[in-house]
Amino acid sequence: IPIYLLTLGFSLTEVFVYYIIYNLVYSLAAIPAAHLDAKIGFKHTIMLATPILILFFILLTNIETSGFPLWALGIIVGIHSGLFWTSYHTDFATVSDGKHLDKEVGFVKFAIKISGVMGPVIGGAIIATFGFNPLLWIVVILLALSVVPLFFSKDVHSSSNISIRRAFKGKKVKDWIALAASGLEDSVAGVLWPIFIFFTVISSFETVGLVTSVSLVISLMFIIITGKLADKHRNIVM
């Protein structure tokens, strides 16, 4: 997406402002997401978030001709992320047995990575052959289909009292540092790294896709190893 926006003529500053707005809205949207999780359930909130992401991609596809403001796109995708990821992570923590958490996290990471290995290569090839728009419409279709599995299992929700003040209690400085570092890493990997690779190393969508896929394969190998070792030797692995 950052490469796509830059190739459309948006400045680097505009792209960075877009991501700043996205992250701010994401943070704020986590609050109503928590209330929705407690009231209607995790999966229902995820289903509610999916059409918002589809709307985002439709607007993104037509942003060059529609003149839709980029900062408004940041708000839309920020709302989706707040709703989706708050529900996703809380649901995962709820269904985990707690005894094999490292292995379970490893499995989730494995599932995400294995499905993403071919994505960059296929995406790069589609962009190079047909352009960005066909790829974005394929994404919209896949997003719509991704909601279907949610209907095959029960939802989890409760009448929990959501307290922002209580959410910040009991957290140590090292927790804040670890979370901040994780967020910084995600931002660098998702925004700065692809921009750097594309404009300074390889200005080819196919090659960027290939490099991303190769790095995911290597990451996949270490996820499997780490997941097995961390349950027994977490401190050593860290």
XYZ file of C-alpha atoms in Angstrom:
238
model
C 0.000 0.000 0.000
C 2.748 2.573 0.765
C 4.389 1.783 -2.595
C 1.004 1.985 -4.338
C 0.281 5.412 -2.812
C 3.713 6.749 -3.751
C 3.387 5.528 -7.341
C 0.061 7.381 -7.575
C 1.886 10.632 -6.837
C 1.292 11.075 -3.103
C 4.301 12.529 -1.323
C 6.287 10.666 1.324
C 4.984 13.152 3.905
C 1.359 12.466 2.908
C 1.932 8.717 3.194
C 3.510 9.088 6.648
C 0.656 11.343 7.829
C -1.795 8.704 6.563
C -0.095 6.061 8.734
C 0.052 8.382 11.770
C -3.710 9.012 11.488
C -4.311 5.295 10.962
C -2.452 4.360 14.156
C -4.133 7.085 16.232
C -7.613 6.020 15.097
C -6.652 2.354 15.573
C -5.787 3.116 19.223
C -9.049 4.971 19.867
C -11.193 2.392 18.038
C -9.951 -0.319 20.397
C -12.148 1.210 23.139
C -15.561 0.792 21.418
C -14.268 -2.569 20.111
C -13.906 -3.799 23.691
C -17.486 -2.730 24.457
C -18.771 -4.458 21.308
C -16.853 -7.643 22.171
C -18.546 -7.751 25.562
C -21.988 -6.991 24.147
C -22.271 -8.863 20.821
C -19.223 -11.172 20.850
C -15.809 -11.362 19.221
C -16.856 -12.948 15.931
C -19.772 -10.583 15.425
C -17.405 -7.640 15.915
C -14.980 -9.167 13.392
C -17.872 -9.576 10.927
C -18.778 -5.944 11.548
C -15.177 -4.890 10.829
C -14.810 -6.786 7.532
C -17.181 -4.614 5.397
C -15.262 -1.555 6.644
C -12.036 -3.036 5.248
C -13.791 -3.893 1.968
C -14.984 -0.261 1.776
C -11.388 0.849 2.396
C -10.054 -1.199 -0.535
C -12.830 -0.009 -2.856
C -12.010 3.610 -1.999
C -8.285 2.873 -2.306
C -8.851 1.400 -5.764
C -10.570 4.593 -6.939
C -8.608 7.197 -4.949
C -6.786 8.494 -8.032
C -10.019 9.392 -9.859
C -12.412 10.062 -6.971
C -10.224 12.582 -5.145
C -11.104 10.928 -1.814
C -8.759 12.373 0.845
C -5.955 10.091 1.944
C -6.296 11.090 5.612
C -9.943 9.933 5.544
C -8.764 6.543 4.284
C -6.507 6.397 7.342
C -9.550 6.924 9.585
C -11.536 4.163 7.852
C -8.810 1.520 8.011
C -7.959 2.603 11.581
C -11.561 1.902 12.663
C -11.377 -1.525 11.025
C -8.074 -2.411 12.704
C -9.345 -1.342 16.132
C -12.461 -3.493 15.785
C -10.810 -6.482 14.120
C -7.530 -6.884 15.981
C -8.924 -6.153 19.446
C -11.525 -8.874 18.874
C -9.073 -11.271 17.253
C -6.433 -11.107 19.993
C -8.951 -11.203 22.843
C -10.731 -14.184 21.295
C -7.402 -15.987 20.910
C -6.489 -15.311 24.548
C -9.933 -16.555 25.652
C -9.828 -19.894 23.802
C -6.184 -20.621 24.665
C -5.680 -23.212 27.404
C -2.706 -21.225 28.737
C -0.530 -24.328 29.147
C 0.849 -24.384 25.611
C 0.593 -20.705 24.791
C 3.911 -20.489 22.936
C 3.025 -23.436 20.716
C -0.451 -21.994 20.069
C 0.963 -18.579 19.173
C 3.472 -20.372 16.947
C 0.648 -22.212 15.169
C -1.277 -18.976 14.531
C 1.884 -17.281 13.244
C 2.568 -20.344 11.084
C -0.942 -20.234 9.562
C -0.620 -16.514 8.804
C 2.890 -16.831 7.360
C 2.208 -19.942 5.235
C -0.803 -18.234 3.657
C 1.303 -15.137 3.049
C 4.302 -16.823 1.435
C 2.783 -16.973 -2.059
C 0.768 -13.764 -1.663
C 3.587 -11.288 -2.409
C 4.790 -13.274 -5.443
C 1.277 -13.635 -6.885
C 0.453 -10.022 -5.998
C 3.632 -8.737 -7.620
C 2.933 -10.733 -10.773
C -0.672 -9.467 -10.982
C 0.450 -5.851 -10.484
C 3.156 -6.172 -13.131
C 0.761 -7.765 -15.644
C -2.602 -6.114 -14.985
C -1.923 -3.234 -12.546
C -3.019 -2.519 -8.975
C -6.798 -2.347 -9.470
C -7.411 -6.026 -10.420
C -5.316 -7.074 -7.411
C -7.323 -4.871 -5.048
C -10.619 -6.318 -6.331
C -9.300 -9.854 -5.762
C -8.498 -8.770 -2.190
C -12.069 -7.487 -1.748
C -13.509 -10.856 -2.869
C -11.185 -12.810 -0.571
C -12.087 -10.555 2.369
C -15.799 -11.186 1.784
C -15.167 -14.957 1.727
C -13.035 -14.793 4.894
C -16.120 -14.047 7.017
C -17.821 -17.342 6.076
C -15.849 -19.631 8.500
C -16.996 -17.467 11.438
C -20.526 -18.826 10.993
C -19.409 -22.406 11.716
C -18.577 -21.975 15.409
C -20.154 -20.408 18.477
C -19.391 -16.857 19.521
C -18.021 -15.860 22.916
C -19.171 -12.780 24.786
C -19.960 -11.646 28.304
C -21.355 -8.680 30.176
C -17.883 -7.523 31.219
C -17.431 -3.993 32.510
C -14.872 -2.239 30.342
C -12.564 0.136 32.228
C -9.804 2.057 30.452
C -8.226 3.030 33.782
C -8.107 -0.599 34.947
C -6.541 -1.661 31.641
C -3.410 0.354 32.480
C -3.002 -1.038 36.005
C -0.420 -3.711 36.796
C 1.708 -2.992 33.745
C 5.449 -2.674 34.289
C 7.872 -0.466 32.370
C 9.342 -3.511 30.630
C 5.847 -4.387 29.328
C 5.465 -0.927 27.787
C 8.939 -1.123 26.226
C 8.238 -4.579 24.759
C 4.875 -3.514 23.308
C 6.275 -0.247 21.929
C 9.179 -2.133 20.315
C 6.739 -4.596 18.747
C 4.650 -1.737 17.318
C 7.755 0.012 16.008
C 8.929 -3.192 14.339
C 5.537 -3.649 12.642
C 5.603 -0.061 11.355
C 9.114 -0.403 9.972
C 8.377 -3.788 8.372
C 5.054 -2.691 6.881
C 5.862 0.864 5.768
C 9.540 1.839 5.738
C 11.022 -1.466 4.604
C 8.953 -1.908 1.396
C 9.500 1.764 0.454
C 13.250 1.403 0.992
C 13.448 -1.876 -0.945
C 11.378 -0.607 -3.888
C 12.977 2.797 -4.407
C 16.606 2.114 -3.495
C 17.261 -1.560 -4.218
C 14.811 -3.076 -6.720
C 12.139 -1.075 -8.545
C 10.270 -4.193 -9.679
C 7.002 -5.382 -8.139
C 7.768 -9.035 -8.987
C 11.166 -8.895 -7.273
C 9.789 -7.100 -4.204
C 7.157 -9.839 -3.979
C 9.798 -12.556 -4.337
C 12.070 -11.015 -1.663
C 9.097 -10.756 0.704
C 8.112 -14.389 0.098
C 11.656 -15.681 0.647
C 11.915 -13.749 3.930
C 8.540 -15.218 5.011
C 9.747 -18.768 4.288
C 12.832 -18.227 6.476
C 10.635 -16.648 9.159
C 8.306 -19.652 8.933
C 11.130 -22.080 9.711
C 12.122 -20.144 12.818
C 8.497 -19.820 13.995
C 8.144 -23.627 14.032
C 11.410 -24.072 15.943
C 10.681 -21.227 18.379
C 7.129 -22.416 19.080
C 8.392 -25.857 20.138
C 11.304 -24.586 22.233
C 9.639 -21.605 23.939
C 7.151 -23.626 26.011
C 10.032 -25.381 27.777
C 12.870 -22.851 27.542
C 11.239 -19.438 27.122
C 13.989 -17.374 28.786
C 16.734 -19.038 26.749
C 14.810 -18.480 23.515
C 14.251 -14.808 24.417
